[in-house]
PDB file of N, CA and C in Angstrom:
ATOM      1  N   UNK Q   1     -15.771   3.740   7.393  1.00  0.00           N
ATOM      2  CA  UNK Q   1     -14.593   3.115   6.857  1.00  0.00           C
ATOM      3  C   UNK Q   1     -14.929   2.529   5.474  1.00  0.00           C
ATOM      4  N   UNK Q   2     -13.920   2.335   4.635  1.00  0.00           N
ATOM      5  CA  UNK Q   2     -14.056   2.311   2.934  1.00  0.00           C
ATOM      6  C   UNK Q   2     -13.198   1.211   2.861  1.00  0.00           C
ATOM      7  N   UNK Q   3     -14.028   0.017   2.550  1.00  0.00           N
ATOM      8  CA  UNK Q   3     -13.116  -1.646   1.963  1.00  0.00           C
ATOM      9  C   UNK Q   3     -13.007  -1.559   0.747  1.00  0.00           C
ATOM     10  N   UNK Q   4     -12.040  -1.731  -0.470  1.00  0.00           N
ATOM     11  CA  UNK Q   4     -12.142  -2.338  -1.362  1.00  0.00           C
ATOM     12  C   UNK Q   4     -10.596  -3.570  -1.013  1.00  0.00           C
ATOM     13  N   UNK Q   5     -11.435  -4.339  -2.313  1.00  0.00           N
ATOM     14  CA  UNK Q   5     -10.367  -5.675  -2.847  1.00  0.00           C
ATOM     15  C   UNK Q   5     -10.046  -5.594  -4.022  1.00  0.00           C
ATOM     16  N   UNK Q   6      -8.675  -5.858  -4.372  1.00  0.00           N
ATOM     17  CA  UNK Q   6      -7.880  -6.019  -5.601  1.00  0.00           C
ATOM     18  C   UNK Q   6      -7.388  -6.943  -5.969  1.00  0.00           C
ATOM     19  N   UNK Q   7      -7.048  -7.648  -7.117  1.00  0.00           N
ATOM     20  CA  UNK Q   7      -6.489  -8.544  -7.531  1.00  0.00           C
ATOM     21  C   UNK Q   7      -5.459  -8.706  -7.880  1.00  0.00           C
ATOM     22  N   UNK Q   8      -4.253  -8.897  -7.822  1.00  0.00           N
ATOM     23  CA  UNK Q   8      -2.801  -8.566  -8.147  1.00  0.00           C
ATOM     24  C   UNK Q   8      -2.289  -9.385  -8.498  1.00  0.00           C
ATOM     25  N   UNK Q   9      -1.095  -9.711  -9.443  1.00  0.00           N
ATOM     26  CA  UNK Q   9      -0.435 -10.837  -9.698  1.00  0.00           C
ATOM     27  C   UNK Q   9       0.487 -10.820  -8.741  1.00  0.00           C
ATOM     28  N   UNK Q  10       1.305 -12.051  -8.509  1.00  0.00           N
ATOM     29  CA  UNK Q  10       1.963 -12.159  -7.158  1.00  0.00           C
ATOM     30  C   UNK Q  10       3.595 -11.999  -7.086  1.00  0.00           C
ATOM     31  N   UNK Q  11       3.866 -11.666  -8.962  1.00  0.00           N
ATOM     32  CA  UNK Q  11       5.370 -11.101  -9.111  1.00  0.00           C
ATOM     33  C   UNK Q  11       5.489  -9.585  -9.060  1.00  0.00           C
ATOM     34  N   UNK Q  12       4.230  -9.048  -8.861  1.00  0.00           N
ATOM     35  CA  UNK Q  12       4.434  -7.534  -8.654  1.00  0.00           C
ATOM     36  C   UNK Q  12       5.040  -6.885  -7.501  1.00  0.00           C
ATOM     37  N   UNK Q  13       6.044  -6.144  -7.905  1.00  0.00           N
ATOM     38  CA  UNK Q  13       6.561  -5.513  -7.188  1.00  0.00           C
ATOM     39  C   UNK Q  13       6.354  -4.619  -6.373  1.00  0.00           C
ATOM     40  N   UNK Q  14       6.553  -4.100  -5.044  1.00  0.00           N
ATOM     41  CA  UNK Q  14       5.958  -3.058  -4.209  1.00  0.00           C
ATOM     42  C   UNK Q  14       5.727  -1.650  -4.633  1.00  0.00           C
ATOM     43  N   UNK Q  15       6.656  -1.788  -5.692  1.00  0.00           N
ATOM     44  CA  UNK Q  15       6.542  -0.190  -6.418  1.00  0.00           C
ATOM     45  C   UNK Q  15       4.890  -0.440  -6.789  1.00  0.00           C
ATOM     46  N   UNK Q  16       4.924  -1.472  -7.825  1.00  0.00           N
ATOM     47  CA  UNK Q  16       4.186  -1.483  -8.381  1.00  0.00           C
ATOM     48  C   UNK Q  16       2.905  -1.867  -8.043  1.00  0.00           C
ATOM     49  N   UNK Q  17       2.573  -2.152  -7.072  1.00  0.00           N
ATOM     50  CA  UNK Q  17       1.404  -2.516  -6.004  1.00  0.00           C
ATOM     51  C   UNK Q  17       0.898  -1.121  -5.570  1.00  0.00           C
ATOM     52  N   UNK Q  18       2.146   0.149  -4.762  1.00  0.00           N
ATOM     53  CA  UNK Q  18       1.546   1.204  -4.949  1.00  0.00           C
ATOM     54  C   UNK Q  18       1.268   1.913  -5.460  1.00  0.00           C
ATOM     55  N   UNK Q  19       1.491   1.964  -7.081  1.00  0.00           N
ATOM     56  CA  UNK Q  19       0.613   2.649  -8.437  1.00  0.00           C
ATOM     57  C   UNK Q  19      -0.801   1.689  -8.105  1.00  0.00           C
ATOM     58  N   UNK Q  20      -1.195   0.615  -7.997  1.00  0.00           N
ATOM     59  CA  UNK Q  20      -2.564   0.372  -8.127  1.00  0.00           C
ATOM     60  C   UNK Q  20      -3.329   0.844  -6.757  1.00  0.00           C
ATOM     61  N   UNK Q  21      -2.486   0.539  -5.426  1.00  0.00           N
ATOM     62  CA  UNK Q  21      -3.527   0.741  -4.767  1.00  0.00           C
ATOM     63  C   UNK Q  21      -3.886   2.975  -5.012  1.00  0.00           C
ATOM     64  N   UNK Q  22      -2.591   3.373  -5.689  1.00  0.00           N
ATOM     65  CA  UNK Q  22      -3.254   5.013  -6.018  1.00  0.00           C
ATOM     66  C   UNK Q  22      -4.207   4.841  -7.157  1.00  0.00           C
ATOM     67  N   UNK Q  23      -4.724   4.354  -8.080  1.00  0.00           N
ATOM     68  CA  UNK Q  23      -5.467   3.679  -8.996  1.00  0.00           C
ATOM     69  C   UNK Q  23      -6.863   3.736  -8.248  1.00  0.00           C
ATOM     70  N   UNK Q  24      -6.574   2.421  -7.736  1.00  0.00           N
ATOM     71  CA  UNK Q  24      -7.947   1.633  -7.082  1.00  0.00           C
ATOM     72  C   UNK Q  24      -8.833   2.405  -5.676  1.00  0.00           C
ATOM     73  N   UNK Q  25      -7.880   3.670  -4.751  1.00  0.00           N
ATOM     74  CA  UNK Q  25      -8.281   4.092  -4.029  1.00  0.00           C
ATOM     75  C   UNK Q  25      -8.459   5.511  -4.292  1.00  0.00           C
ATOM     76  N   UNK Q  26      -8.181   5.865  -5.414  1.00  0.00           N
ATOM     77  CA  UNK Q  26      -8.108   6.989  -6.156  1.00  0.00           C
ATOM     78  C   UNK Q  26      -7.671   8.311  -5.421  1.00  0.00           C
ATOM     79  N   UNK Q  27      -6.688   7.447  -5.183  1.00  0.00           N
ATOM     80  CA  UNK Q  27      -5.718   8.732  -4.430  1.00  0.00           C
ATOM     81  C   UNK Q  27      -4.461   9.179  -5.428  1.00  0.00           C
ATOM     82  N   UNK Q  28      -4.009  10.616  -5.125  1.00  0.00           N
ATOM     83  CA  UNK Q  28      -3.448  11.367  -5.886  1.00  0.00           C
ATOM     84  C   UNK Q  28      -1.581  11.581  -4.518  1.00  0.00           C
ATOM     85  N   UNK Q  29      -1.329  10.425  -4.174  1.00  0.00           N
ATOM     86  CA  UNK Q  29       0.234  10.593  -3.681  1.00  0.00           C
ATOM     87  C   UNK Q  29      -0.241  11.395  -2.241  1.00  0.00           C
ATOM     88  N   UNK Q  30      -0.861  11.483  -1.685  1.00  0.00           N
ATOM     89  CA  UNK Q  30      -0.950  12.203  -0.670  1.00  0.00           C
ATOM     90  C   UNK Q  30      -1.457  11.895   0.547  1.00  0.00           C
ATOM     91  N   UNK Q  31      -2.471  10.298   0.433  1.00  0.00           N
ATOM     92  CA  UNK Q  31      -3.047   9.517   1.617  1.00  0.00           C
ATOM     93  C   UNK Q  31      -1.777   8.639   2.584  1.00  0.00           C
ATOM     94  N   UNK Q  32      -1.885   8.976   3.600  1.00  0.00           N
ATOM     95  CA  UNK Q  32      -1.098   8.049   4.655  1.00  0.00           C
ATOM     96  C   UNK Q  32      -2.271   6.366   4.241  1.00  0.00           C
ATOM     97  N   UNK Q  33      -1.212   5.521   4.290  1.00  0.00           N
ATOM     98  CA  UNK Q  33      -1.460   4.383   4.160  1.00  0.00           C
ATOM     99  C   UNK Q  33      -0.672   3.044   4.566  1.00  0.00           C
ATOM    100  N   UNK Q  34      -1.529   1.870   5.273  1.00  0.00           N
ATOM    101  CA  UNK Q  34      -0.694   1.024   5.735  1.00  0.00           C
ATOM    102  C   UNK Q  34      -1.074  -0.350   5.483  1.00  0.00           C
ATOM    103  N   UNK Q  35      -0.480  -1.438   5.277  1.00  0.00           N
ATOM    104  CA  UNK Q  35      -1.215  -2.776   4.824  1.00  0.00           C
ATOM    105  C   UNK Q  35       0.127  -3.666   5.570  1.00  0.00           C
ATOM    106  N   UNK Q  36      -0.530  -4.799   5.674  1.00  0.00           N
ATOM    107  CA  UNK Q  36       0.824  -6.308   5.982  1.00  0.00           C
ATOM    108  C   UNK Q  36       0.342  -7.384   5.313  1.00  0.00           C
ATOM    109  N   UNK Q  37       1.398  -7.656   5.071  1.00  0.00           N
ATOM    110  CA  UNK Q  37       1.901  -9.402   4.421  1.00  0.00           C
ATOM    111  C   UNK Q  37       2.543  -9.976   4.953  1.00  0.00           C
ATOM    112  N   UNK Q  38       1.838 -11.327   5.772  1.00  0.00           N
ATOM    113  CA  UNK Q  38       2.120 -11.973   6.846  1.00  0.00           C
ATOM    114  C   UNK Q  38       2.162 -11.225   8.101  1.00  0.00           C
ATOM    115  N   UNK Q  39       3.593 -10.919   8.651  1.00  0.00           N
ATOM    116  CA  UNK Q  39       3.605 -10.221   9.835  1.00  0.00           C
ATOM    117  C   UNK Q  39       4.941  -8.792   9.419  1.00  0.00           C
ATOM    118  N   UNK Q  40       4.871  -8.048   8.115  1.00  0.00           N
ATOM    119  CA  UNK Q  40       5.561  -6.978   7.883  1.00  0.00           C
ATOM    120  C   UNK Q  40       4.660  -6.097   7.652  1.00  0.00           C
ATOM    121  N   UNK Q  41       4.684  -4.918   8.057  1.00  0.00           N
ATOM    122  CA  UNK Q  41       3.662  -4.190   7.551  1.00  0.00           C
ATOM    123  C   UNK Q  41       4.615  -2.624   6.698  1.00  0.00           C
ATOM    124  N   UNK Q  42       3.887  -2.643   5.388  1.00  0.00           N
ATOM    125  CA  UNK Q  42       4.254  -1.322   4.678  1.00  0.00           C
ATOM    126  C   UNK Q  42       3.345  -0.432   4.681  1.00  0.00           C
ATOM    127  N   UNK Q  43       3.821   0.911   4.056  1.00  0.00           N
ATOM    128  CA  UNK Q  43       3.208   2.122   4.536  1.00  0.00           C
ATOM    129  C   UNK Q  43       3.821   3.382   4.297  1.00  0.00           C
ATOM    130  N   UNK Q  44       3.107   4.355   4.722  1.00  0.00           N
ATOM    131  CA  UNK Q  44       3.294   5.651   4.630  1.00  0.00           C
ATOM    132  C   UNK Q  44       4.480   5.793   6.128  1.00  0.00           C
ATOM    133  N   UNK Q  45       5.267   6.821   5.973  1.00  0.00           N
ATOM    134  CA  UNK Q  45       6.288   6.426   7.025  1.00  0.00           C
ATOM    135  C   UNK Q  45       5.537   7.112   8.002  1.00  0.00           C
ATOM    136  N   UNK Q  46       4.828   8.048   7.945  1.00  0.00           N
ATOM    137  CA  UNK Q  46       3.936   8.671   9.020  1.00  0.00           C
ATOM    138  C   UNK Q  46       3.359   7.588  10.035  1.00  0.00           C
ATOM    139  N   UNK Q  47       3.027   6.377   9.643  1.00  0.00           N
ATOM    140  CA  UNK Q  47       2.092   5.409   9.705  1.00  0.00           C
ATOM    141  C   UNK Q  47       3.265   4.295  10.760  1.00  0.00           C
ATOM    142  N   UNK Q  48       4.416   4.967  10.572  1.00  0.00           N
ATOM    143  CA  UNK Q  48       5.624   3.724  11.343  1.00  0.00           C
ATOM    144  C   UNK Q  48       5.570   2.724  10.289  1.00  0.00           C
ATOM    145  N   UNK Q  49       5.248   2.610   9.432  1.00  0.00           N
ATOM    146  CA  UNK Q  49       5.269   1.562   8.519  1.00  0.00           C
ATOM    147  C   UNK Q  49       6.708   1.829   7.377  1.00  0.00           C
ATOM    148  N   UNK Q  50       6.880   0.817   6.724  1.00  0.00           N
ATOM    149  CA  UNK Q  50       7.878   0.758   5.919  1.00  0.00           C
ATOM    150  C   UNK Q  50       7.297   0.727   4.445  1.00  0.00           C
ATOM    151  N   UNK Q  51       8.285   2.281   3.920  1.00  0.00           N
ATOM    152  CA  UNK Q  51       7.547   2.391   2.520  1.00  0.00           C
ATOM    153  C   UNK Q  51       8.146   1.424   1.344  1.00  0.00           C
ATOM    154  N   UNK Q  52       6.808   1.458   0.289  1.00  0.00           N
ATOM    155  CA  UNK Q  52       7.503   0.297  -0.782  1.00  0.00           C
ATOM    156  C   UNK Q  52       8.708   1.108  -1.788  1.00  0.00           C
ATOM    157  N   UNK Q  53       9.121   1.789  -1.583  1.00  0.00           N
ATOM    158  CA  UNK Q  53       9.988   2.185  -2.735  1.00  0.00           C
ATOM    159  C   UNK Q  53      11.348   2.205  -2.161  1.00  0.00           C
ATOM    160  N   UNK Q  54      10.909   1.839  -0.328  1.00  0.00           N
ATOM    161  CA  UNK Q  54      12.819   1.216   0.087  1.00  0.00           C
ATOM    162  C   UNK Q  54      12.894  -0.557   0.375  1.00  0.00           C
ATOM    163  N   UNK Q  55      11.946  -0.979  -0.783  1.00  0.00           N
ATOM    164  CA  UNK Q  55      12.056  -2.167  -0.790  1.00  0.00           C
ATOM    165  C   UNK Q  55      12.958  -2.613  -1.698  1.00  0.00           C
TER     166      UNK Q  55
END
């Protein structure tokens, strides 16, 4: 398994959170992916998660 940490400002938008984490994990639009804040979790819809661009 592969950790990294990022630093983000905290007015960024979900769009814009997933341009960095494709950046920072150097993925090219094609990794299933899932994260939460607090108790919501976003994601790849594969993942049951809720994607950031129907935020």
């Amino acid at each position: 398994m592969v950790w990294r940490r990022v630093q983000v400002a905290s007015t960024m938008t979900l769009c814009e959170f997933h341009g960095v984490l494709q950046v920072a994990m150097g993925w090219e639009g094609i990794h299933l992916y899932q994260f939460t804040i607090h108790t919501t979790r976003y994601g790849s819809w594969e993942t049951g998660a809720r994607a950031p661009e129907n935020e």
